[in-house]
Each structure stands twice: as C-alpha cells, then as structure tokens.
Coordinates of C-alpha atoms and ligand atoms in Angstrom, one line a residue:
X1359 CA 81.1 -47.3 -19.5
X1360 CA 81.6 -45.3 -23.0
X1361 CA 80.2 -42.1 -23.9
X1362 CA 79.9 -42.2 -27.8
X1363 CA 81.3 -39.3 -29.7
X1364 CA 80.6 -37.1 -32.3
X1365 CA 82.2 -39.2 -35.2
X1366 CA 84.8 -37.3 -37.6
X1367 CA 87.5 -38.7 -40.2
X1368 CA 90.2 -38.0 -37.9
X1369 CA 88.8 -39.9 -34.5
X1370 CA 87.7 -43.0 -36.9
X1371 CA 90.8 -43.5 -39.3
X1372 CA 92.6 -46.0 -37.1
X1373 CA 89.6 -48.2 -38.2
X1374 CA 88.1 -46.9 -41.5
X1375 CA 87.0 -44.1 -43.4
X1376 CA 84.0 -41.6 -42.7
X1377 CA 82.2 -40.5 -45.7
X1378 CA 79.7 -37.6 -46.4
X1379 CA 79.6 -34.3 -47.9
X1380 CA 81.6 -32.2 -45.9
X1381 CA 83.3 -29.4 -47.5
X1382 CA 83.2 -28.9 -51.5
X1383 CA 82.7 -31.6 -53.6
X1384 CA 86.0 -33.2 -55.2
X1385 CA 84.3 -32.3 -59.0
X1386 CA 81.1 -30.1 -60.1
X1387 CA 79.5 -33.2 -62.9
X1388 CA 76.6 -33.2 -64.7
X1389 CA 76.7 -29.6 -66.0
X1390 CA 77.7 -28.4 -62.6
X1391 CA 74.2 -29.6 -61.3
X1392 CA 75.7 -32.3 -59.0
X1393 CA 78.6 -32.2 -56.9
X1394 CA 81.0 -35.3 -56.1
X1395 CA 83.2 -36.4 -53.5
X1396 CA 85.3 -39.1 -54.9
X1397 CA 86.8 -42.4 -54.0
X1398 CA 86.3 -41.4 -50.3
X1399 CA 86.8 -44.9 -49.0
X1400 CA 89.5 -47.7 -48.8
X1401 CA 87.4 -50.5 -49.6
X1402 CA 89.4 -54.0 -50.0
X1403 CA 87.7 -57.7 -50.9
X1404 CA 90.5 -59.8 -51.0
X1405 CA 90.4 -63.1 -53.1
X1406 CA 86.5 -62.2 -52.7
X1407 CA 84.6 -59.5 -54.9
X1408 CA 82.5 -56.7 -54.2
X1409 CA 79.0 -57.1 -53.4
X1410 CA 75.9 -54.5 -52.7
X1411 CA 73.5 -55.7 -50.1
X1412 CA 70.5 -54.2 -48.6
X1413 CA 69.8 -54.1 -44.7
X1414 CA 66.7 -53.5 -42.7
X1415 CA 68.0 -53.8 -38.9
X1416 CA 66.3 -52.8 -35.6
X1417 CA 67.1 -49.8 -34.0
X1418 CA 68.6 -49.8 -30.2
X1419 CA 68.2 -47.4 -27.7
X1420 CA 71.2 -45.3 -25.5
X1421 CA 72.8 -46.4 -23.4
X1422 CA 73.4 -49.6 -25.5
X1423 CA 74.8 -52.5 -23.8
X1424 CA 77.2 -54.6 -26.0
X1425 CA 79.1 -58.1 -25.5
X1426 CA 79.6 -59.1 -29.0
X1427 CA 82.2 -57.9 -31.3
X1428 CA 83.6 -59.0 -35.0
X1429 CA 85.8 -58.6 -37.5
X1430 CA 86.1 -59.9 -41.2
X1431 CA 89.5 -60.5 -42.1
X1432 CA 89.2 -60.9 -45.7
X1433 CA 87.1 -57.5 -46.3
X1434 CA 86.4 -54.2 -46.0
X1435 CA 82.6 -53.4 -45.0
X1436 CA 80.6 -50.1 -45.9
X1437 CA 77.4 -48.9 -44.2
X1438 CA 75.5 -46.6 -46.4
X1439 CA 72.8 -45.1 -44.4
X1440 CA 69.5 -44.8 -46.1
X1441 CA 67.9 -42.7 -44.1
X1442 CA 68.7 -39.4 -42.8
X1443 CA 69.0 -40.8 -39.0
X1444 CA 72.1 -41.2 -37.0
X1445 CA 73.6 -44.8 -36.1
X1446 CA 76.0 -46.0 -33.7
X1447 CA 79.2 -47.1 -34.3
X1448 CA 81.3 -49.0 -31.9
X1449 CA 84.7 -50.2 -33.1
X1450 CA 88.1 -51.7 -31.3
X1451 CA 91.6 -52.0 -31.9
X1452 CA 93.3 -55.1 -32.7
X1453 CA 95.2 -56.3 -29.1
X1454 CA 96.9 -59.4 -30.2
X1455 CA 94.2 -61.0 -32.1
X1456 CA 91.4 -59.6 -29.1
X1457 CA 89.5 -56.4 -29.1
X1458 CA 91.0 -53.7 -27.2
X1459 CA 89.8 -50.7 -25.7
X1460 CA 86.3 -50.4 -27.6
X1461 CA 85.4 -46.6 -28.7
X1462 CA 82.0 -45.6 -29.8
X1463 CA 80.3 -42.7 -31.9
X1464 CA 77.2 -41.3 -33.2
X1465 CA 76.9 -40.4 -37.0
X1466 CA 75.6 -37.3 -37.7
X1467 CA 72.9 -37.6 -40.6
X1468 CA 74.1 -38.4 -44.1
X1469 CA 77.4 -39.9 -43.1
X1470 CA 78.4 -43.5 -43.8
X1471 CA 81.0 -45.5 -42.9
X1472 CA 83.5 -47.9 -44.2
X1473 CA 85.4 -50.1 -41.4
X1474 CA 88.3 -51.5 -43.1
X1475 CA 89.3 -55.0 -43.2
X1476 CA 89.9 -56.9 -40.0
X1477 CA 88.8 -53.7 -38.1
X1478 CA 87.0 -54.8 -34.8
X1479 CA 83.5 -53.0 -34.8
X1480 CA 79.9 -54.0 -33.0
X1481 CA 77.0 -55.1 -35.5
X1482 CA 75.1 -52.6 -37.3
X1483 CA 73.0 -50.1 -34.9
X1484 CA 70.8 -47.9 -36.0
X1485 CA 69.2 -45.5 -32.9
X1486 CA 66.2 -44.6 -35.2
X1487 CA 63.5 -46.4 -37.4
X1488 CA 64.2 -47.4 -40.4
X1489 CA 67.1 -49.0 -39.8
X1490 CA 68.0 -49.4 -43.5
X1491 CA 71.2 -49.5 -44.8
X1492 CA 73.4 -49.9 -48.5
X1493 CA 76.1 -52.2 -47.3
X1494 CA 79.1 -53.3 -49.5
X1495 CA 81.2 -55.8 -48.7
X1496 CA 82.9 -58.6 -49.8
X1497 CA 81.5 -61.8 -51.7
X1498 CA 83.1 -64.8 -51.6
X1499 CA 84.2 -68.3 -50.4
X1500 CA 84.8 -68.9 -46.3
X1501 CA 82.9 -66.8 -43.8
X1502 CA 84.8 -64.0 -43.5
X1503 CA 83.9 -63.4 -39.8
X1504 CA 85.5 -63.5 -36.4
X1505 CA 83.3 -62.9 -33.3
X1506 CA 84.8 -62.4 -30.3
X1507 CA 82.5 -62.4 -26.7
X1508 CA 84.1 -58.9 -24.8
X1509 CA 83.3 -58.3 -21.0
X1510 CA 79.8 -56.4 -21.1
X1511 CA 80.0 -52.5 -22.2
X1512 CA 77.5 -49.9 -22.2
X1513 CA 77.7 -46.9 -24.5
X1514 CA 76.2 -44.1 -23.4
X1515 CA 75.2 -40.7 -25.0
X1516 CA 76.9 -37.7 -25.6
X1517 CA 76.0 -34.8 -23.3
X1518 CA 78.0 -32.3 -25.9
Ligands
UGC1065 N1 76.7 -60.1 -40.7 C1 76.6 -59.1 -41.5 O1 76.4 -59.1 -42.7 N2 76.7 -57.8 -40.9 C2 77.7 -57.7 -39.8 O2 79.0 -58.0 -40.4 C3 77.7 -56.3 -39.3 O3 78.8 -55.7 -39.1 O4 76.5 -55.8 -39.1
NI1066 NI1 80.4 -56.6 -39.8

C-alpha cells in the first residue's frame, strides 16, 4: 500500500521537475500585466524532436490499483494540466533496469509536471473529469517506451 503525497519540487526531483506558479514570477512581461516563471523544466528529446500533443484520458478513482509502469528512454515527457483538477502521479526509481520502490502524489491545481527521461512513472491519471492534458514529448523514430509489469500496488489518499 502507498499513501500519495502532497507533490512539491523537492519530494519529485529525483524524477523530474514540478512546475506552477509558486512564489514570484521569474520576470513581470507584457507591461508588467503578466508574470513569468521561466524555463522551469529539464525537458530532453534526444535524436528525436519536440512535439505538443493533446490528451483526453479517464479519470481513476483513490485508492488506485496499479501494475503497469514505463519509461521512455529517449525523452523527457511533460503533463500540462488543462484543467484546474488535481492528477496523480506515481513514479519509481531505476533498480537495475526494474522499477523500485514506487512513490505517489497528488498535484495540487495548476501544477504540471515534467518526468525526465527514462524516469519510471505510471500512465497519466487524472482523479477528476476532464481529464485533459498539454503533453510534450519527444517525436521521433523507435518507440521510445519500456513497460515493465510490477507486483500489484494500490495508492491510497492522503489523510493530511
Ligand atoms: N503513451 C503515451 O503517450 N503516454 C504515456 O507515455 C503516459 O505516460 O501516459
Ligand atoms: Ni509516459
């Protein structure tokens, strides 16, 4: 069993980078009407390029159960939220060339995600309708994508 945490930059940078609008904005543009936090991810395509795509995926319910997890090993992959609702995020460290100990959180609204390349994570999974998403990864030849059956997990809530 896994109780999924609150998700912050510091818990998730083993396995990528968490970006939102925490704290002031890196530059005040557009005649100080619009703030920007810059080049807040570590994204990576390889011999590939990058590409934009969109998702519309089914949200899951807590506790989650989960058997399945992937990496790509010739990209970095960015979940852009479109909504304001939170998604789960279950990722792993590499254990020579396995998943290890898997570790899950909850995003809180307006945060994305970018998992960097090779990173062990679970599919996308929204916990709210619409489950759509801005995803950038890479483009290019070979399927970029390891999957890897795990022994059966079930992430549950966090009772904060
Ligand atoms: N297959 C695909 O495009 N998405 C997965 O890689 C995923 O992590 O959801
Ligand atoms: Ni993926």
């Amino acid at each position: 069993m896994i109780i999924a945490q609150p998700l912050t930059a510091g818990a998730f940078a083993p396995f990528g980078d968490v970006m939102d609008t925490a704290g002031d904005p890196d530059r005040l543009i557009n005649a100080g009407l619009c703030g920007r936090w810059h080049d807040r991810a570590r994204l990576d395509f390889g011999d590939g390029r990058a590409g934009i795509s969109l998702f519309d995926a089914e949200p899951r319910a807590l506790p989650y159960s989960c058997d399945l997890l992937e990496r790509h090993p010739d990209g970095s992959q960015a979940f852009i939220p479109m909504s304001l609702n939170p998604f789960l995020v279950i990722v792993a460290p590499d254990d020579g060339g396995e998943p290890g100990q898997p570790q899950a959180f909850v995003t809180a609204p307006g945060q994305a995600i970018n998992l960097h390349r090779g990173t062990w994570h679970g599919v996308l999974t929204p916990l709210h309708a619409p489950g759509l998403f801005a995803v950038i990864d890479r483009i290019g030849d070979g399927a970029n994508l390891q999957e890897v059956r795990v022994t059966p997990f079930t992430v549950h809530p966090f009772s904060g």
